[in-house]
Amino acid sequence: MVNGKSDASRHPLAVCRLFFLFQPALFLACFAAICSVAAAQSISVADDRGRRVVLAAPAQRIIVLAPSLAELAFTAGAGGRLVGVARHSDFPPAAREITQVGDAARIDFERIVALKPDLILAWKSGNSAADVGRLEGLGYPAFVSEPARLADVPRLLRAIGALAGTLPAAGKTAAEFEREIGALRGRYAKARTVRVFYQIWHRPLLTVNGAHMISDVIALCGGENVFADVNQLTPSVTLEAVIAAKPEMILGGGSAGGEKEFAAQWRASSVPPLRELPAHYINPDHIQRQTPRMVEGAKAVCAALDEVRRNRQEKHRNN
């Protein structure tokens, strides 16, 4: 009770009922206005399938189906909303403490149902479309992402922030990423081109084409991906094909032995042209996961290309 009046009498619909008693037309207008406000409070974000994900309120229980999406959720300020993550979600360290729900090969549907999510974050090329469709069929809204360019990282941060109601934090992280990438773009806009072979795995020998975000990083630093024109996103290539592509350097992180092993395996190559090329290890987590840490990967790639440019200048002066 307030001033002798019931709290119920202060509700907007109660006010509309008074209009209904005396002015039916005003009641209908009032009711329509209230419905319009309620609709405006819903969240609507388009995903990378071109579908619109609509939530009545910010997601409170989120499940992510890829390690990169767990990292994006944390950096978007939504880490505290995660109730389930994909296997190998290890960054930030807090992600390791969250219940795992499977991986790209197998999703634990029973566990997901038990966790009662109100939003699923999935990876288009990493998660089965059938699995995502099954989750949607169970009534769980799914936002499916497919980042291909550096600009997609801040875009996805803002999308996740909107869905989770953490847009201020997400926007801040996104803007910082854009600032740092913009600085690198300006610095290397007129740099001399360096032809690059990028290795993402060693057995079989795998690389990336021009549609992959790693290729975008190479271009950012003034490099040229020698396999940019291949149709497959992550093609398997032969040593002979690498030689024919005439790279000036080798970059990558797909070596089971890590940084020391990566350079050593190329030094030990039985093929002289490749054995003599500079080989630089790039931390896979900084470039093969589409997250804000790609800034660190980009800086490492740019530094490696700069070294090739310096060596090229010194060789030119000595000749």
Short mmCIF file of N, CA and C in Angstrom, two decimals, residues 168-239:
data_model
loop_
_atom_site.label_atom_id
_atom_site.label_comp_id
_atom_site.label_asym_id
_atom_site.label_seq_id
_atom_site.Cartn_x
_atom_site.Cartn_y
_atom_site.Cartn_z
N PRO A 168 29.06 -2.91 -22.85
CA PRO A 168 30.10 -1.92 -22.51
C PRO A 168 31.50 -2.55 -22.41
N ALA A 169 31.61 -3.70 -21.73
CA ALA A 169 32.90 -4.38 -21.61
C ALA A 169 33.36 -4.91 -22.95
N ALA A 170 32.44 -5.50 -23.71
CA ALA A 170 32.77 -6.05 -25.02
C ALA A 170 33.22 -4.94 -25.97
N GLY A 171 32.52 -3.82 -25.94
CA GLY A 171 32.87 -2.70 -26.81
C GLY A 171 34.24 -2.14 -26.50
N LYS A 172 34.61 -2.11 -25.23
CA LYS A 172 35.92 -1.60 -24.84
C LYS A 172 37.03 -2.51 -25.38
N THR A 173 36.85 -3.82 -25.23
CA THR A 173 37.85 -4.76 -25.73
C THR A 173 37.93 -4.70 -27.25
N ALA A 174 36.78 -4.61 -27.90
CA ALA A 174 36.73 -4.54 -29.36
C ALA A 174 37.46 -3.29 -29.87
N ALA A 175 37.23 -2.17 -29.22
CA ALA A 175 37.86 -0.92 -29.65
C ALA A 175 39.37 -0.97 -29.48
N GLU A 176 39.84 -1.60 -28.40
CA GLU A 176 41.28 -1.72 -28.18
C GLU A 176 41.91 -2.61 -29.24
N PHE A 177 41.23 -3.70 -29.60
CA PHE A 177 41.72 -4.57 -30.67
C PHE A 177 41.81 -3.80 -31.99
N GLU A 178 40.77 -3.07 -32.31
CA GLU A 178 40.76 -2.29 -33.55
C GLU A 178 41.87 -1.24 -33.55
N ARG A 179 42.13 -0.64 -32.40
CA ARG A 179 43.18 0.37 -32.32
C ARG A 179 44.55 -0.24 -32.61
N GLU A 180 44.82 -1.39 -31.99
CA GLU A 180 46.14 -2.02 -32.17
C GLU A 180 46.32 -2.58 -33.58
N ILE A 181 45.28 -3.18 -34.12
CA ILE A 181 45.38 -3.68 -35.50
C ILE A 181 45.52 -2.52 -36.47
N GLY A 182 44.80 -1.43 -36.21
CA GLY A 182 44.91 -0.25 -37.06
C GLY A 182 46.30 0.33 -37.06
N ALA A 183 46.95 0.31 -35.91
CA ALA A 183 48.33 0.82 -35.81
C ALA A 183 49.28 -0.03 -36.65
N LEU A 184 49.12 -1.35 -36.58
CA LEU A 184 49.97 -2.23 -37.38
C LEU A 184 49.70 -2.04 -38.88
N ARG A 185 48.42 -1.88 -39.22
CA ARG A 185 48.07 -1.68 -40.63
C ARG A 185 48.72 -0.41 -41.18
N GLY A 186 48.70 0.65 -40.40
CA GLY A 186 49.31 1.89 -40.83
C GLY A 186 50.82 1.77 -40.95
N ARG A 187 51.43 1.05 -40.02
CA ARG A 187 52.89 0.91 -40.01
C ARG A 187 53.39 0.12 -41.21
N TYR A 188 52.64 -0.90 -41.63
CA TYR A 188 53.13 -1.79 -42.69
C TYR A 188 52.42 -1.60 -44.02
N ALA A 189 51.66 -0.54 -44.15
CA ALA A 189 50.90 -0.30 -45.38
C ALA A 189 51.79 -0.21 -46.61
N LYS A 190 53.00 0.33 -46.46
CA LYS A 190 53.89 0.51 -47.60
C LYS A 190 55.16 -0.34 -47.49
N ALA A 191 55.11 -1.36 -46.64
CA ALA A 191 56.29 -2.22 -46.46
C ALA A 191 56.51 -3.08 -47.70
N ARG A 192 57.77 -3.40 -47.95
CA ARG A 192 58.10 -4.25 -49.10
C ARG A 192 57.53 -5.65 -48.87
N THR A 193 56.96 -6.22 -49.91
CA THR A 193 56.30 -7.52 -49.82
C THR A 193 57.29 -8.65 -49.53
N VAL A 194 56.88 -9.57 -48.67
CA VAL A 194 57.66 -10.77 -48.37
C VAL A 194 56.76 -11.97 -48.65
N ARG A 195 57.24 -12.91 -49.45
CA ARG A 195 56.47 -14.10 -49.78
C ARG A 195 56.58 -15.12 -48.65
N VAL A 196 55.42 -15.57 -48.14
CA VAL A 196 55.39 -16.39 -46.93
C VAL A 196 54.70 -17.73 -47.17
N PHE A 197 55.36 -18.80 -46.67
CA PHE A 197 54.67 -20.08 -46.55
C PHE A 197 54.32 -20.26 -45.08
N TYR A 198 53.02 -20.47 -44.80
CA TYR A 198 52.59 -20.64 -43.41
C TYR A 198 52.18 -22.08 -43.17
N GLN A 199 52.83 -22.72 -42.20
CA GLN A 199 52.55 -24.11 -41.85
C GLN A 199 51.68 -24.16 -40.60
N ILE A 200 50.51 -24.81 -40.72
CA ILE A 200 49.68 -24.98 -39.53
C ILE A 200 49.81 -26.39 -38.94
N TRP A 201 50.37 -27.31 -39.73
CA TRP A 201 50.67 -28.64 -39.18
C TRP A 201 51.74 -29.28 -40.04
N HIS A 202 52.45 -30.26 -39.47
CA HIS A 202 53.62 -30.80 -40.16
C HIS A 202 53.40 -32.17 -40.80
N ARG A 203 52.51 -33.00 -40.25
CA ARG A 203 52.26 -34.33 -40.81
C ARG A 203 50.77 -34.62 -40.81
N PRO A 204 50.10 -34.42 -41.95
CA PRO A 204 50.62 -33.94 -43.24
C PRO A 204 50.92 -32.44 -43.18
N LEU A 205 51.65 -31.99 -44.18
CA LEU A 205 52.03 -30.59 -44.24
C LEU A 205 50.81 -29.78 -44.67
N LEU A 206 50.30 -28.96 -43.75
CA LEU A 206 49.09 -28.18 -43.99
C LEU A 206 49.38 -26.69 -43.98
N THR A 207 48.69 -25.95 -44.82
CA THR A 207 48.83 -24.50 -44.86
C THR A 207 47.43 -23.88 -44.92
N VAL A 208 47.35 -22.60 -45.26
CA VAL A 208 46.06 -21.91 -45.34
C VAL A 208 45.96 -21.17 -46.68
N ASN A 209 44.72 -20.98 -47.13
CA ASN A 209 44.54 -20.20 -48.35
C ASN A 209 44.20 -18.75 -48.01
N GLY A 210 43.87 -17.96 -49.00
CA GLY A 210 43.64 -16.53 -48.79
C GLY A 210 42.40 -16.19 -48.01
N ALA A 211 41.47 -17.16 -47.87
CA ALA A 211 40.24 -16.90 -47.14
C ALA A 211 40.40 -17.10 -45.63
N HIS A 212 41.55 -17.59 -45.21
CA HIS A 212 41.78 -17.85 -43.79
C HIS A 212 42.26 -16.59 -43.09
N MET A 213 41.91 -16.44 -41.81
CA MET A 213 42.30 -15.24 -41.08
C MET A 213 43.82 -15.10 -40.95
N ILE A 214 44.53 -16.23 -40.93
CA ILE A 214 46.00 -16.17 -40.87
C ILE A 214 46.54 -15.43 -42.09
N SER A 215 45.93 -15.66 -43.24
CA SER A 215 46.35 -14.97 -44.47
C SER A 215 46.11 -13.47 -44.34
N ASP A 216 45.03 -13.10 -43.64
CA ASP A 216 44.73 -11.69 -43.40
C ASP A 216 45.82 -11.06 -42.53
N VAL A 217 46.32 -11.82 -41.56
CA VAL A 217 47.41 -11.33 -40.70
C VAL A 217 48.68 -11.13 -41.53
N ILE A 218 48.98 -12.10 -42.39
CA ILE A 218 50.17 -11.98 -43.24
C ILE A 218 50.09 -10.74 -44.11
N ALA A 219 48.93 -10.49 -44.71
CA ALA A 219 48.73 -9.30 -45.54
C ALA A 219 48.86 -8.03 -44.72
N LEU A 220 48.34 -8.04 -43.50
CA LEU A 220 48.44 -6.89 -42.61
C LEU A 220 49.89 -6.46 -42.43
N CYS A 221 50.79 -7.44 -42.35
CA CYS A 221 52.20 -7.17 -42.09
C CYS A 221 53.00 -6.93 -43.38
N GLY A 222 52.30 -6.85 -44.50
CA GLY A 222 53.00 -6.62 -45.76
C GLY A 222 53.51 -7.88 -46.40
N GLY A 223 52.95 -9.03 -46.01
CA GLY A 223 53.37 -10.30 -46.58
C GLY A 223 52.41 -10.80 -47.64
N GLU A 224 52.83 -11.83 -48.36
CA GLU A 224 52.01 -12.46 -49.39
C GLU A 224 51.98 -13.95 -49.13
N ASN A 225 50.81 -14.50 -48.90
CA ASN A 225 50.64 -15.93 -48.69
C ASN A 225 50.81 -16.63 -50.03
N VAL A 226 51.81 -17.50 -50.13
CA VAL A 226 52.12 -18.12 -51.43
C VAL A 226 51.05 -19.12 -51.87
N PHE A 227 50.17 -19.54 -50.96
CA PHE A 227 49.10 -20.46 -51.33
C PHE A 227 47.73 -19.80 -51.19
N ALA A 228 47.68 -18.50 -51.33
CA ALA A 228 46.43 -17.75 -51.18
C ALA A 228 45.38 -18.17 -52.20
N ASP A 229 45.79 -18.60 -53.39
CA ASP A 229 44.84 -18.88 -54.46
C ASP A 229 44.29 -20.30 -54.45
N VAL A 230 44.74 -21.12 -53.52
CA VAL A 230 44.22 -22.51 -53.45
C VAL A 230 42.78 -22.48 -52.98
N ASN A 231 41.95 -23.36 -53.51
CA ASN A 231 40.52 -23.35 -53.18
C ASN A 231 40.22 -23.80 -51.76
N GLN A 232 40.89 -24.83 -51.30
CA GLN A 232 40.62 -25.38 -49.97
C GLN A 232 41.13 -24.44 -48.88
N LEU A 233 40.38 -24.32 -47.78
CA LEU A 233 40.75 -23.40 -46.70
C LEU A 233 42.07 -23.78 -46.06
N THR A 234 42.27 -25.08 -45.77
CA THR A 234 43.51 -25.55 -45.14
C THR A 234 44.06 -26.72 -45.95
N PRO A 235 44.64 -26.45 -47.11
CA PRO A 235 45.09 -27.53 -48.00
C PRO A 235 46.33 -28.26 -47.51
N SER A 236 46.43 -29.52 -47.91
CA SER A 236 47.65 -30.30 -47.70
C SER A 236 48.53 -30.07 -48.92
N VAL A 237 49.82 -29.79 -48.69
CA VAL A 237 50.73 -29.49 -49.79
C VAL A 237 51.99 -30.34 -49.68
N THR A 238 52.67 -30.49 -50.79
CA THR A 238 53.92 -31.25 -50.82
C THR A 238 55.11 -30.29 -50.72
N LEU A 239 56.26 -30.83 -50.37
CA LEU A 239 57.47 -30.01 -50.33
C LEU A 239 57.77 -29.45 -51.71
#
